[in-house]
Amino acid sequence: MSYCWGAGSCGQLGLGEAAAGGPVRCRRGPEPGGGSALLEAACGERHTLLLRPDGTVCSCGANARGQLGRKLRPGQRRGYTPEQIQALEAQIIVHVSCGKEHSLAVCNRGKVFSWGAGSEGQLGTGEFKEQSLIPKKIDGLSALRIIQVTCGHFHSVALAQDGRVFSWGQNTHGQLGLGQEIPSQHSPQHVTSLSGIPVAQVAAGGGHTFALSLSRVVYGWGRNNARQLGLSHANTREQVFKPYAVAALATIGVVYISCGDEHTAVLTQDGSVFTFGNDSAGQLGHRSLTQMPGPQKVEWLDGPVSHLACGSYHTLVYMSTPGQVISFGRGPQRHIENGTASNPGEQTQNFDISSLVSANDLSGVQVKMIFAGTYVNFVSTLQSQDLECAREISPADTLQKISRLDRTLIDKWIGVTVGTDEFQEAKREIAMIFSSPACLSASFLKPSSALGANCIGVDLQKARDVFDELTKNEWIVNQINYYLLTDLIPGLPLRSPHREALSIFLLLPECSVMYKEQNLEPFVMRLAQAINRMSDRSSNILEKCWMSLSASFLDTVVQMFKKAVVSQLPFYATARCRDTKPLLEVLEKLYRANRKANYTLQLSNFYIDEISGTFILPTDVGRWRSWQATANSCHEDDVPVIFCRFPFVFNLVSKTQVFHFDSILKQEGAKAEAQFILKQNELLRKDELPEFPVFPLQVKRSNLVEDTLRKLSLVEDSVLKKQLLVQFEGELRGLDAGGVTLEFFLYLFEEMVNPQYGMFVYCDSASPMWFPTSPSVEKKKYFLFGILCGLSLFNRIIAFIPFPLAIFKKLLDKKPSLEDLKELSPVVGKSLQEVLNYKYDDIEENLQIHYCVSWDNKEVDLIPDGSSIAVNNKNKKDFVNKYVDYVFNKSVEVIYEEFKRGFYKVLDREILRFFQPQELMEVAIGNANYDWNKFEKNAVYWGMYTPSHPTIKMFWKVFHELTVAQKKGFLLFLTGSDRIPVMGMDCIKIKFNPHMTMSEDHIPEAQTCFHILILPQYSTIEKLREKLLLAIDNNRGFGKN
């Protein structure tokens, strides 16, 4: 049974010619095709389609453009009673929609048929045809299964089961969503801006269109002259050419959308109705003289609304609890001139449609759905078998949904028998879901109640669990592999401005098939290539999504791409290595996102340890420097992979090796250049000699610091980047394998950092050193000290300079913090922390602190007139920040800049940026991570010495009984330094060498260059202990004996 009302002057009520004479109040509706049941009604401007439960379609109303899809009897211009469309009788129609003068029908196989007016291309048949009298299948959609269609006045929109949206017809207002300057289309076009979005509904108005996602995000586009798109008040565009997320509807829980000519109404989860757009006929229901911009709730509706439908100029709602149908708005208003209607034959159409139904007209009737058109409305009712769910059916429930995974489907796939019809059906279902980003995303959507402002919209844990479950079945794995590779990855949304469209990029790393060795190249490589092709806007959105991930899920993404990089390492020396670049570029994006998220993951999660200690690193440094020299002249596609361009993948050992290889490359390069010039001059019979290829520095041991600084000030900049060879005046010249240079820096820095020298200050005896606020030495010395620090690093010397971590932060352009002040001055740092921790309101009275501080024996105002400005709970953070800034920056700015200038005279700023401050500190001054057991384990024995030799056994017994200070003294004696290199104790291999001519009266000797201990054979452990301690106590001087 159905009900209807309106002004059916053209017969669109289907009640016969007698009812076409004037407005008809709410009454029993027509019986289409002889039956009383109505599944759906669709109303154009002057025609109606009535769909019966058996899949037959009847039409009535005007047929001037063939919109009825059937021929009328001779002499008839209109069909006053509904009659079946014969051309569709072979089809089981499940859904119908009407435009102004065109019609669409969808059959149970997902095929779409169109008829009626087609001059704007709204029929989608491939031509701009004035009219089509007979329904024709739209070939452009024949490969798809369409589940929804909707019609605007002159355009059409379809939603496919795979989640894609298509549009065709007029595009003068951008209502197709295809972009600006796109003409009207006579065949269906994919609305690519919605790619990847799990669409729940499409709806069209006169010249505007909406899509509602399963996440309840509303997208609108097309005509906006009356603000019918619901955009913000600041957005005054009258036309929107691509889908635009309507922010005002983002948080109200929209579940259904309906559109009129120039207005829109939405129904929310809680049964509220919001309307926006043109209110000239009262169709918004706001009952206010002043129209508010944007979507507004219809406040006066008494009770939750369960059904909603928009006619062209009115809105219809049904509230199931009181059983009331309420209409607001009027029929179309026609311009009247001189008391005569512009079209005298249609004067009855100028009427108030809402007056034809009262709230209680359908009281006691079990309403199923409501349908509204320009001049007429229809109501379908529940059949007796549907009464049990009478209170639960909503317009959204009647809409067909895109394909998605659920528990029923998963169990069906896992339990299916190979070779059966069910097996073939399961394969089709897998193909549909795993070919479509939208369907796969729809399968794992979080409930809207669980979503926050920056929340990831998909449940990644659920996805991980489901993928693990499915991939235990081999035939399912094969299907998933195939469709991910052939359809889904090539079809990823790369230019979408919408966050929810990009959820697929978060889901794919959770699929375990991506991690299989054989899939790393075809799957992960192609995914990386796709991510790198994304538009800047999409890429930025994806980075924000990564920033929102928890550590577990972000690490999953990182490890997937790292594993793919590792799989390509064997091809580093081949042309195939270029394939690694897209992977590294994605890892770089992930690294950047992690940094912006305040390091969700530790930096070590990005390290590719497999690179360390391989031939790759020295080769890579060479590639990197060559690329830098020719970067402007070579095409990026011709550049091989260079890991140095992605230094975040290097662990500390790799970074240190790269730094050392780079230093060696420059030093050996100078030597090679000199050799080349020498050979060339020989051939040309020239007497000219090349520049000396090393940096010889001869200094006086007796006046080491001043002599070094004087000679250093005379050296040209280019010489600083050559290998440093130190010789002490008056001492035997020999091959320096590093020992003399190491000793030089040891003594030099020991004297210069001594408080008595006056260059640096110490807060207390156990604190690191810092620059003084009022230096007692000339500024130039800080410049030269910076050069010396750079030289020690460049020449791979570990020299203990007791700087705090803050200096390395500043060198790497990072700000020192309160934690750094705690290291430099524990007393001051602790007191400032207590200020920050103070929670009581009496801070001014109790602590009595002002913006005036004492530092380095000076009273300083941190701000103008700081001594009179008290610190309170509001400004205490600012006070602490200014204190830290003063200590580390303002108070030492001039001399620090001199130090920094000298430091970077020697070193390359770019390569130092590979390091974190703590890492650079370790490279420069080593660490104190002693492992004395490993020291013994790594020992090498020469000649008669073996681990079981009596002297060796006595040595290790004595050594392990030494104090830590004595062990460090021995390390200094053996290696020239008591610090541990970055690479750890493995780098320090003590080599025991027996000396056949030395008696036990001799003390042990050491060759620091090679870590060789010349150890005489001792008869007793006491003798060995005595001589070893003597050597440790006299551990100064190269070639100790």
Coordinates of N, CA, C and O in Angstrom, one line a residue, residues 581 584-585 588 641-650:
K581 N 66.3 3.6 -4.6 CA 66.1 5.0 -4.3 C 64.6 5.3 -3.8 O 64.4 6.0 -2.8
L584 N 64.2 4.3 -0.2 CA 64.9 5.3 0.7 C 64.2 6.6 0.8 O 64.1 7.2 1.9
E585 N 63.6 7.0 -0.3 CA 62.8 8.3 -0.3 C 61.6 8.2 0.6 O 61.2 9.1 1.3
E588 N 62.7 8.2 4.2 CA 63.0 9.6 4.5 C 61.7 10.4 4.9 O 61.7 11.1 5.9
V641 N 72.1 4.8 -6.5 CA 71.7 5.0 -5.1 C 72.9 5.5 -4.3 O 74.0 5.0 -4.5
I642 N 72.6 6.4 -3.5 CA 73.7 7.0 -2.6 C 73.1 7.0 -1.2 O 72.3 7.9 -0.9
F643 N 73.6 6.2 -0.4 CA 73.1 6.1 1.0 C 73.4 7.4 1.8 O 72.7 7.7 2.7
C644 N 74.5 8.0 1.4 CA 74.9 9.2 2.2 C 73.9 10.4 2.0 O 73.8 11.3 2.7
R645 N 73.0 10.2 1.0 CA 71.9 11.2 0.8 C 70.8 10.9 1.8 O 69.8 11.7 1.9
F646 N 70.9 9.7 2.5 CA 69.8 9.3 3.4 C 70.5 8.9 4.7 O 70.4 7.7 5.1
P647 N 71.3 9.8 5.3 CA 72.1 9.4 6.5 C 71.4 8.8 7.7 O 72.0 8.2 8.5
F648 N 70.1 9.0 7.7 CA 69.3 8.5 8.9 C 69.3 7.0 9.0 O 69.0 6.4 10.0
V649 N 69.7 6.3 7.9 CA 69.8 4.8 7.9 C 71.1 4.3 8.5 O 71.2 3.1 8.7
F650 N 72.0 5.2 8.7 CA 73.3 4.8 9.2 C 73.3 4.7 10.8 O 72.8 5.7 11.4

